[in-house]
Amino acid sequence: MLRTLGIIAEYNPFHYGHLYQLKKARTLTQAECIIVLMSGNVVQRGEFPILDKWHRAELALKNGADLVLELPLNASLQAADFFAGSSVDIMKDLEVDYLAFGSESAELSDLQAYLNFIELIDADLQKNIRLLLKEGKAYPAAYQTAVAQQLKQHEYSLSFDPSASNQMLGILYLKALKGSKIQPIVIPRLKETQELEQWIELPHELQPISILSGSQIRKEVQEGVLKARNLPIMTWQKLQMHSLIEWQDYYTLLNYAILALGKEGLAKIQGMVEGMESAIYKQNLKTQSWEELVDALTSSRWTRSAVQRLLMMVLLHIDQTMWQSYLTKNKKQKVLRILAFNQVGRAFLSSFNSEKLKLFSNLSQEIADNYHLSLQVDSILQANPNKKTEEQVIAKHPIYLNEPYL
């Protein structure tokens, strides 16, 4: 059997931190096959990725991954705890030997010690969270406040920020991995360009001035100030050659969906809680853009990411009945689309056999029944009314490279 390393990713878009992680993780584990479980055409914060899943899978494959699988929608369009738990469950079913993930600064021992502490004070923590929720705080804010209270009460000092996005996910991954044979590998974020040069040879003119995160790249793209040398050349080329996807492109479709559904229809949308349907309908009549609508709906009770995930459900017209049916079908057998692979990935696919997971490359009616919500996402993304977006469904097959990783 191949020694396998799993990575859970969005690659939105693929940047030097991702390339560093792939190379360092392979070196640390001596993995023969790297399997990337990547969000499809919707990412965890309830947004469309800047590049579609096929382009991002290709970038991953050309930069060190051996096999790229699409993370199902019931994991990718969820809050962080469900995202992490569902993703790790798939990694368990894939029977990977290692799971590598990043952190802002924390080492594995830091994250594990913190998780042990949180589990030790869980009863008091949950009590404090319930009180804060009654005061009107959103769950993420209530959780962070309750944790801060417990840390102060127990005089527990931290050398890192557990609320930082990568570290928060890392803690959730470790929690989900408990009792598993999978060995976690934590790789702190690359901060200095000098460290990158130890892993990647680049001509002087392409050496990055700074290491940008995915959100920084997306921001600089929107502002028109992104420099080619600050990200892998293949990512730069993709960003120059293809239409870049933004939520604002779909605002007219969302506006129509809200008006057509009305308050009664909105109330049936997955994730909707009583009163939020009225707020969405009311604010939609007042606002003139995607940003205005999200800003108007974001509050102490509803985080921006939670609002975006809910509005994505509205745009996709996924109601509670559809969602529950989807979850039931995928509980019996998870269906994952193969997006890209090379010779090593092919060897893994040839030897992999599981009743829990169905890995597919070509759509059939049987598979479509379990995969239909992802097809719905692909079709909506492709229906971008403002930009030409490439075909996502018809005649789409996995990207194959008959060459070794970089």
CSV table of C-alpha atoms in Angstrom, one decimal:
chain,number,residue,atom,x,y,z
A,1,MET,CA,0.0,0.0,0.0
A,2,LEU,CA,1.1,3.5,-0.7
A,3,ARG,CA,2.0,5.8,2.2
A,4,THR,CA,-0.7,8.5,1.9
A,5,LEU,CA,-0.9,12.0,3.1
A,6,GLY,CA,-4.2,13.9,3.2
A,7,ILE,CA,-4.7,17.7,2.9
A,8,ILE,CA,-8.0,19.5,3.3
A,9,ALA,CA,-8.0,22.7,1.2
A,10,GLU,CA,-9.8,25.4,-0.7
A,11,TYR,CA,-6.9,26.8,-2.7
A,12,ASN,CA,-8.7,30.1,-3.3
A,13,PRO,CA,-6.4,30.6,-5.0
A,14,PHE,CA,-3.3,28.4,-4.9
A,15,HIS,CA,-0.4,30.4,-3.4
A,16,TYR,CA,3.2,30.0,-2.2
A,17,GLY,CA,2.0,29.0,1.3
A,18,HIS,CA,0.2,26.1,-0.3
A,19,LEU,CA,3.2,25.1,-2.4
A,20,TYR,CA,5.4,25.2,0.7
A,21,GLN,CA,3.0,23.1,2.7
A,22,LEU,CA,2.8,20.4,0.0
A,23,LYS,CA,6.6,20.2,-0.3
A,24,LYS,CA,7.3,20.3,3.4
A,25,ALA,CA,4.6,17.8,4.3
A,26,ARG,CA,5.8,15.3,1.7
A,27,THR,CA,9.4,15.7,3.0
A,28,LEU,CA,8.3,15.3,6.7
A,29,THR,CA,6.2,12.2,6.1
A,30,GLN,CA,8.0,10.7,3.1
A,31,ALA,CA,4.5,10.3,1.6
A,32,GLU,CA,4.2,8.5,-1.7
A,33,CYS,CA,0.8,9.8,-2.5
A,34,ILE,CA,-0.7,13.2,-1.5
A,35,ILE,CA,-4.5,13.3,-1.6
A,36,VAL,CA,-6.1,16.8,-1.6
A,37,LEU,CA,-9.7,17.0,-0.5
A,38,MET,CA,-10.7,20.4,-2.0
A,39,SER,CA,-13.9,22.4,-1.8
A,40,GLY,CA,-15.7,22.5,-5.1
A,41,ASN,CA,-17.5,25.6,-6.6
A,42,VAL,CA,-18.6,26.9,-3.2
A,43,VAL,CA,-16.2,27.5,-0.3
A,44,GLN,CA,-16.7,27.4,3.5
A,45,ARG,CA,-17.4,31.1,4.0
A,46,GLY,CA,-20.4,30.9,1.6
A,47,GLU,CA,-18.7,32.4,-1.4
A,48,PHE,CA,-17.8,31.3,-4.9
A,49,PRO,CA,-14.1,30.7,-5.4
A,50,ILE,CA,-12.2,33.2,-7.5
A,51,LEU,CA,-11.3,30.3,-9.9
A,52,ASP,CA,-13.5,27.3,-10.6
A,53,LYS,CA,-12.8,23.9,-9.1
A,54,TRP,CA,-11.2,22.5,-12.3
A,55,HIS,CA,-8.6,25.3,-12.5
A,56,ARG,CA,-7.8,25.0,-8.8
A,57,ALA,CA,-7.5,21.2,-9.1
A,58,GLU,CA,-5.1,21.6,-12.0
A,59,LEU,CA,-3.0,24.0,-10.1
A,60,ALA,CA,-2.8,21.6,-7.1
A,61,LEU,CA,-1.9,18.7,-9.4
A,62,LYS,CA,0.9,20.6,-11.1
A,63,ASN,CA,2.3,21.8,-7.8
A,64,GLY,CA,2.7,18.6,-5.9
A,65,ALA,CA,-0.7,16.8,-5.3
A,66,ASP,CA,-1.2,13.3,-6.7
A,67,LEU,CA,-5.0,13.1,-6.4
A,68,VAL,CA,-7.6,15.9,-6.0
A,69,LEU,CA,-11.1,15.0,-4.8
A,70,GLU,CA,-14.0,17.3,-4.5
A,71,LEU,CA,-15.2,17.9,-0.9
A,72,PRO,CA,-19.0,17.3,-0.8
A,73,LEU,CA,-21.3,20.3,-0.4
A,74,ASN,CA,-22.5,19.0,3.0
A,75,ALA,CA,-19.0,19.7,4.3
A,76,SER,CA,-17.9,22.7,2.2
A,77,LEU,CA,-21.0,24.9,2.8
A,78,GLN,CA,-21.0,24.5,6.6
A,79,ALA,CA,-19.7,26.3,9.7
A,80,ALA,CA,-16.1,25.4,10.7
A,81,ASP,CA,-16.9,22.6,13.1
A,82,PHE,CA,-19.1,20.7,10.6
A,83,PHE,CA,-16.6,21.5,7.8
A,84,ALA,CA,-13.7,20.0,9.9
A,85,GLY,CA,-15.6,17.0,11.2
A,86,SER,CA,-17.0,16.0,7.8
A,87,SER,CA,-13.7,16.5,6.1
A,88,VAL,CA,-11.8,14.4,8.6
A,89,ASP,CA,-14.5,11.6,8.4
A,90,ILE,CA,-13.7,11.4,4.6
A,91,MET,CA,-10.0,11.2,5.3
A,92,LYS,CA,-10.7,8.3,7.7
A,93,ASP,CA,-12.7,6.6,5.0
A,94,LEU,CA,-9.8,7.2,2.5
A,95,GLU,CA,-7.5,5.5,5.2
A,96,VAL,CA,-4.8,8.1,4.8
A,97,ASP,CA,-1.7,7.7,7.0
A,98,TYR,CA,-1.2,11.4,7.7
A,99,LEU,CA,-3.3,14.6,7.7
A,100,ALA,CA,-1.3,17.8,7.2
A,101,PHE,CA,-2.7,21.2,8.0
A,102,GLY,CA,-1.4,24.7,8.6
A,103,SER,CA,-1.4,27.1,11.5
A,104,GLU,CA,-0.6,30.8,11.9
A,105,SER,CA,2.2,30.0,14.3
A,106,ALA,CA,1.3,27.1,16.7
A,107,GLU,CA,3.0,23.8,16.7
A,108,LEU,CA,1.2,20.5,17.1
A,109,SER,CA,2.0,20.3,20.9
A,110,ASP,CA,0.5,23.8,21.4
A,111,LEU,CA,-2.8,22.9,19.6
A,112,GLN,CA,-3.1,19.5,21.4
A,113,ALA,CA,-2.5,21.0,24.9
A,114,TYR,CA,-5.1,23.6,24.2
A,115,LEU,CA,-7.6,21.0,23.0
A,116,ASN,CA,-7.0,18.9,26.2
A,117,PHE,CA,-7.6,22.0,28.3
A,118,ILE,CA,-10.9,22.9,26.5
A,119,GLU,CA,-12.2,19.3,26.9
A,120,LEU,CA,-11.3,19.4,30.6
A,121,ILE,CA,-13.4,22.5,31.2
A,122,ASP,CA,-16.1,21.6,28.7
A,123,ALA,CA,-19.1,21.6,31.2
A,124,ASP,CA,-18.3,25.1,32.5
A,125,LEU,CA,-17.6,26.3,29.0
A,126,GLN,CA,-20.9,25.1,27.6
A,127,LYS,CA,-22.7,26.8,30.6
A,128,ASN,CA,-21.1,30.1,29.8
A,129,ILE,CA,-21.8,29.8,26.1
A,130,ARG,CA,-25.5,29.3,26.8
A,131,LEU,CA,-25.7,32.4,28.9
A,132,LEU,CA,-23.9,34.5,26.3
A,133,LEU,CA,-26.3,33.1,23.5
A,134,LYS,CA,-29.2,34.3,25.6
A,135,GLU,CA,-27.7,37.7,25.7
A,136,GLY,CA,-27.9,37.8,21.9
A,137,LYS,CA,-24.3,37.0,20.9
A,138,ALA,CA,-23.6,34.9,17.7
A,139,TYR,CA,-22.3,31.4,18.5
A,140,PRO,CA,-18.7,32.1,17.4
A,141,ALA,CA,-18.5,35.3,19.5
A,142,ALA,CA,-20.1,33.5,22.5
A,143,TYR,CA,-17.7,30.7,22.2
A,144,GLN,CA,-14.6,33.0,22.0
A,145,THR,CA,-15.8,35.1,25.0
A,146,ALA,CA,-16.6,32.0,27.1
A,147,VAL,CA,-13.1,30.5,26.3
A,148,ALA,CA,-11.5,33.8,27.3
A,149,GLN,CA,-13.3,33.8,30.6
A,150,GLN,CA,-12.2,30.2,31.3
A,151,LEU,CA,-8.6,30.9,30.3
A,152,LYS,CA,-8.5,33.9,32.7
A,153,GLN,CA,-10.2,31.9,35.5
A,154,HIS,CA,-7.7,29.0,35.2
A,155,GLU,CA,-4.8,31.4,34.6
A,156,TYR,CA,-4.0,29.5,31.5
A,157,SER,CA,-1.5,31.4,29.3
A,158,LEU,CA,-1.3,30.9,25.5
A,159,SER,CA,1.5,31.5,23.1
A,160,PHE,CA,-0.9,31.6,20.1
A,161,ASP,CA,-4.3,32.8,19.1
A,162,PRO,CA,-6.8,29.9,19.1
A,163,SER,CA,-9.4,32.0,17.2
A,164,ALA,CA,-7.1,32.6,14.2
A,165,SER,CA,-8.7,30.8,11.3
A,166,ASN,CA,-6.1,28.1,10.6
A,167,GLN,CA,-5.4,27.4,14.2
A,168,MET,CA,-9.2,27.1,15.0
A,169,LEU,CA,-9.5,24.6,12.1
A,170,GLY,CA,-6.4,22.7,13.3
A,171,ILE,CA,-8.0,22.3,16.8
A,172,LEU,CA,-11.2,21.0,15.2
A,173,TYR,CA,-9.2,18.6,13.0
A,174,LEU,CA,-7.4,17.3,16.1
A,175,LYS,CA,-10.7,16.8,17.9
A,176,ALA,CA,-12.2,14.9,14.9
A,177,LEU,CA,-9.0,12.8,14.7
A,178,LYS,CA,-9.3,11.4,18.2
A,179,GLY,CA,-9.3,7.7,18.2
A,180,SER,CA,-8.1,7.5,14.6
A,181,LYS,CA,-4.9,6.0,13.3
A,182,ILE,CA,-4.2,9.1,11.2
A,183,GLN,CA,-1.1,11.0,12.3
A,184,PRO,CA,-1.6,14.8,12.3
A,185,ILE,CA,1.2,17.0,10.9
A,186,VAL,CA,1.1,20.8,11.6
A,187,ILE,CA,3.0,23.1,9.4
A,188,PRO,CA,3.1,26.8,10.7
A,189,ARG,CA,2.5,29.4,8.1
A,190,LEU,CA,5.3,30.6,5.9
A,191,LYS,CA,6.1,34.2,6.8
A,192,GLU,CA,9.5,35.0,5.3
A,193,THR,CA,10.4,34.7,1.6
A,194,GLN,CA,13.9,33.5,2.7
A,195,GLU,CA,12.3,30.3,4.1
A,196,LEU,CA,10.5,29.7,0.8
A,197,GLU,CA,13.8,29.9,-1.1
A,198,GLN,CA,15.0,26.8,0.9
A,199,TRP,CA,12.2,24.8,-0.7
A,200,ILE,CA,11.6,26.3,-4.1
A,201,GLU,CA,14.1,27.4,-6.7
A,202,LEU,CA,13.0,30.6,-8.5
A,203,PRO,CA,14.8,33.0,-10.8
A,204,HIS,CA,15.5,36.3,-9.1
A,205,GLU,CA,12.8,38.2,-11.0
A,206,LEU,CA,10.1,35.7,-9.9
A,207,GLN,CA,11.1,35.6,-6.2
A,208,PRO,CA,8.2,37.0,-4.1
A,209,ILE,CA,8.5,40.2,-2.3
A,210,SER,CA,6.0,39.0,0.3
A,211,ILE,CA,4.0,35.8,1.1
A,212,LEU,CA,0.3,36.6,0.4
A,213,SER,CA,-2.6,34.6,1.9
A,214,GLY,CA,-5.6,33.7,-0.3
A,215,SER,CA,-7.7,36.6,1.1
A,216,GLN,CA,-4.9,39.1,0.4
A,217,ILE,CA,-4.6,37.8,-3.2
A,218,ARG,CA,-8.3,38.2,-3.7
A,219,LYS,CA,-8.3,41.7,-2.3
A,220,GLU,CA,-5.3,42.7,-4.4
A,221,VAL,CA,-7.0,41.3,-7.5
A,222,GLN,CA,-10.1,43.4,-6.8
A,223,GLU,CA,-8.0,46.5,-6.3
A,224,GLY,CA,-5.9,45.8,-9.4
A,225,VAL,CA,-2.6,45.9,-7.5
A,226,LEU,CA,-1.5,42.2,-7.5
A,227,LYS,CA,2.1,41.7,-8.6
A,228,ALA,CA,2.9,38.5,-10.6
A,229,ARG,CA,6.0,37.7,-8.5
A,230,ASN,CA,4.0,37.4,-5.3
A,231,LEU,CA,2.3,34.1,-6.3
A,232,PRO,CA,3.2,31.0,-8.3
A,233,ILE,CA,3.4,31.8,-12.0
A,234,MET,CA,0.8,29.2,-12.9
A,235,THR,CA,-1.7,30.8,-10.6
A,236,TRP,CA,-0.9,34.3,-12.0
A,237,GLN,CA,-1.5,32.9,-15.5
A,238,LYS,CA,-4.8,31.4,-14.5
A,239,LEU,CA,-5.9,34.7,-13.0
A,240,GLN,CA,-5.0,36.6,-16.2
A,241,MET,CA,-6.6,34.1,-18.6
A,242,HIS,CA,-9.9,33.4,-17.0
A,243,SER,CA,-12.9,35.3,-15.7
A,244,LEU,CA,-12.6,35.8,-12.0
A,245,ILE,CA,-15.7,34.9,-10.1
A,246,GLU,CA,-17.3,37.3,-7.5
A,247,TRP,CA,-20.5,37.1,-5.4
A,248,GLN,CA,-21.5,40.5,-6.9
A,249,ASP,CA,-21.8,38.9,-10.3
A,250,TYR,CA,-24.8,36.9,-9.0
A,251,TYR,CA,-26.5,39.7,-7.1
A,252,THR,CA,-29.3,40.1,-9.7
A,253,LEU,CA,-30.0,36.3,-9.5
A,254,LEU,CA,-30.1,36.5,-5.7
A,255,ASN,CA,-32.4,39.5,-5.8
A,256,TYR,CA,-34.8,37.6,-8.1
A,257,ALA,CA,-34.6,34.5,-5.9
A,258,ILE,CA,-35.5,36.5,-2.8
A,259,LEU,CA,-38.4,38.3,-4.5
A,260,ALA,CA,-39.7,35.1,-6.1
A,261,LEU,CA,-39.5,33.0,-2.9
A,262,GLY,CA,-41.1,35.7,-0.7
A,263,LYS,CA,-41.0,35.4,3.1
A,264,GLU,CA,-42.9,32.1,3.1
A,265,GLY,CA,-40.5,30.5,0.6
A,266,LEU,CA,-37.4,31.9,2.4
A,267,ALA,CA,-38.6,30.4,5.7
A,268,LYS,CA,-38.2,26.9,4.1
A,269,ILE,CA,-34.6,27.5,3.0
A,270,GLN,CA,-32.0,25.3,4.8
A,271,GLY,CA,-30.4,27.1,7.7
A,272,MET,CA,-33.1,29.8,8.0
A,273,VAL,CA,-34.2,30.6,11.5
A,274,GLU,CA,-37.4,32.4,12.5
A,275,GLY,CA,-37.3,36.1,11.7
A,276,MET,CA,-34.3,35.9,9.4
A,277,GLU,CA,-36.5,35.4,6.3
A,278,SER,CA,-38.2,38.7,7.1
A,279,ALA,CA,-34.9,40.5,7.6
A,280,ILE,CA,-33.5,39.2,4.3
A,281,TYR,CA,-36.7,40.1,2.4
A,282,LYS,CA,-36.8,43.6,4.0
A,283,GLN,CA,-33.2,44.5,3.5
A,284,ASN,CA,-33.2,43.2,-0.1
A,285,LEU,CA,-35.8,45.8,-0.9
A,286,LYS,CA,-33.5,48.6,0.5
A,287,THR,CA,-30.1,47.6,-0.7
A,288,GLN,CA,-28.6,47.9,-4.2
A,289,SER,CA,-25.6,45.6,-4.1
A,290,TRP,CA,-24.3,42.3,-2.7
A,291,GLU,CA,-22.0,44.1,-0.2
A,292,GLU,CA,-24.8,46.4,1.0
A,293,LEU,CA,-27.1,43.4,1.6
A,294,VAL,CA,-24.5,41.4,3.5
A,295,ASP,CA,-23.5,44.4,5.6
A,296,ALA,CA,-27.1,45.1,6.5
A,297,LEU,CA,-27.7,41.5,7.6
A,298,THR,CA,-24.4,41.0,9.6
A,299,SER,CA,-25.0,41.5,13.3
A,300,SER,CA,-23.8,40.4,16.7
A,301,ARG,CA,-26.0,37.3,16.2
A,302,TRP,CA,-25.2,36.7,12.6
A,303,THR,CA,-21.6,36.7,11.4
A,304,ARG,CA,-20.7,37.7,7.9
A,305,SER,CA,-19.8,34.1,7.0
A,306,ALA,CA,-23.0,32.8,8.4
A,307,VAL,CA,-25.0,35.4,6.4
A,308,GLN,CA,-23.1,34.5,3.2
A,309,ARG,CA,-23.7,30.7,3.7
A,310,LEU,CA,-27.5,31.4,4.2
A,311,LEU,CA,-27.7,33.6,1.1
A,312,MET,CA,-25.9,31.0,-0.9
A,313,MET,CA,-28.6,28.5,0.1
A,314,VAL,CA,-31.1,31.0,-1.1
A,315,LEU,CA,-29.4,31.5,-4.4
A,316,LEU,CA,-29.1,27.7,-4.9
A,317,HIS,CA,-32.7,27.3,-3.8
A,318,ILE,CA,-31.8,24.5,-1.3
A,319,ASP,CA,-34.7,24.1,1.1
A,320,GLN,CA,-34.7,22.0,4.3
A,321,THR,CA,-36.4,19.0,2.7
A,322,MET,CA,-33.8,18.9,-0.2
A,323,TRP,CA,-30.9,19.2,2.3
A,324,GLN,CA,-32.1,16.4,4.6
A,325,SER,CA,-32.7,14.1,1.6
A,326,TYR,CA,-29.1,14.9,0.4
A,327,LEU,CA,-27.7,14.2,3.9
A,328,THR,CA,-29.6,10.9,4.1
A,329,LYS,CA,-28.3,9.7,0.8
A,330,ASN,CA,-24.7,10.6,1.5
A,331,LYS,CA,-24.9,9.0,4.9
A,332,LYS,CA,-25.4,5.6,3.2
A,333,GLN,CA,-22.5,6.2,0.8
A,334,LYS,CA,-20.5,9.4,0.3
A,335,VAL,CA,-20.0,10.3,-3.3
A,336,LEU,CA,-16.8,12.2,-4.2
A,337,ARG,CA,-15.9,13.5,-7.7
A,338,ILE,CA,-12.4,12.9,-8.9
A,339,LEU,CA,-11.1,16.2,-10.2
A,340,ALA,CA,-7.5,15.5,-11.0
A,341,PHE,CA,-4.8,12.8,-10.7
A,342,ASN,CA,-1.4,11.7,-12.0
A,343,GLN,CA,0.2,8.2,-12.2
A,344,VAL,CA,0.5,7.9,-8.5
A,345,GLY,CA,-3.0,9.0,-8.0
A,346,ARG,CA,-4.1,6.5,-10.5
A,347,ALA,CA,-2.3,3.7,-8.6
A,348,PHE,CA,-4.2,4.8,-5.4
A,349,LEU,CA,-7.5,4.8,-7.2
A,350,SER,CA,-6.9,1.3,-8.7
A,351,SER,CA,-6.3,-0.2,-5.2
A,352,PHE,CA,-8.9,1.8,-3.3
A,353,ASN,CA,-12.2,0.0,-2.5
A,354,SER,CA,-14.7,1.1,0.1
A,355,GLU,CA,-18.4,0.7,0.7
A,356,LYS,CA,-18.4,4.0,2.5
A,357,LEU,CA,-17.0,6.1,-0.3
A,358,LYS,CA,-17.8,6.2,-4.0
A,359,LEU,CA,-15.1,7.9,-6.0
A,360,PHE,CA,-16.3,8.7,-9.5
A,361,SER,CA,-14.9,10.3,-12.7
A,362,ASN,CA,-18.0,10.0,-15.0
A,363,LEU,CA,-21.5,11.0,-14.1
A,364,SER,CA,-24.3,8.4,-14.2
A,365,GLN,CA,-27.9,8.8,-13.1
A,366,GLU,CA,-27.2,6.7,-10.0
A,367,ILE,CA,-24.4,9.0,-9.0
A,368,ALA,CA,-26.3,12.1,-9.9
A,369,ASP,CA,-29.0,11.3,-7.4
A,370,ASN,CA,-26.4,11.7,-4.6
A,371,TYR,CA,-24.4,14.5,-6.3
A,372,HIS,CA,-27.3,16.6,-7.5
A,373,LEU,CA,-26.8,19.6,-5.2
A,374,SER,CA,-23.2,19.9,-6.4
A,375,LEU,CA,-24.5,19.9,-9.9
A,376,GLN,CA,-26.9,22.6,-8.9
A,377,VAL,CA,-23.9,24.7,-7.6
A,378,ASP,CA,-22.0,24.1,-10.9
A,379,SER,CA,-25.0,25.1,-13.0
A,380,ILE,CA,-25.6,28.3,-11.0
A,381,LEU,CA,-21.9,29.2,-11.1
A,382,GLN,CA,-21.9,28.7,-14.9
A,383,ALA,CA,-25.0,30.9,-15.3
A,384,ASN,CA,-22.9,34.0,-14.3
A,385,PRO,CA,-24.9,36.9,-16.0
A,386,ASN,CA,-22.0,39.3,-16.1
A,387,LYS,CA,-19.0,37.2,-17.1
A,388,LYS,CA,-18.3,34.3,-19.5
A,389,THR,CA,-17.8,31.2,-17.3
A,390,GLU,CA,-16.6,27.9,-18.6
A,391,GLU,CA,-18.6,24.7,-18.8
A,392,GLN,CA,-18.7,22.9,-15.4
A,393,VAL,CA,-20.8,19.9,-16.0
A,394,ILE,CA,-21.2,18.6,-19.6
A,395,ALA,CA,-18.2,16.5,-20.9
A,396,LYS,CA,-16.1,17.3,-17.8
A,397,HIS,CA,-13.6,14.6,-17.0
A,398,PRO,CA,-10.7,14.5,-14.4
A,399,ILE,CA,-7.5,16.3,-15.4
A,400,TYR,CA,-4.8,13.7,-15.9
A,401,LEU,CA,-1.0,14.4,-15.9
A,402,ASN,CA,1.3,11.7,-17.0
A,403,GLU,CA,4.3,13.3,-15.2
A,404,PRO,CA,5.8,13.5,-11.7
A,405,TYR,CA,5.0,16.2,-9.2
A,406,LEU,CA,7.2,19.3,-9.1
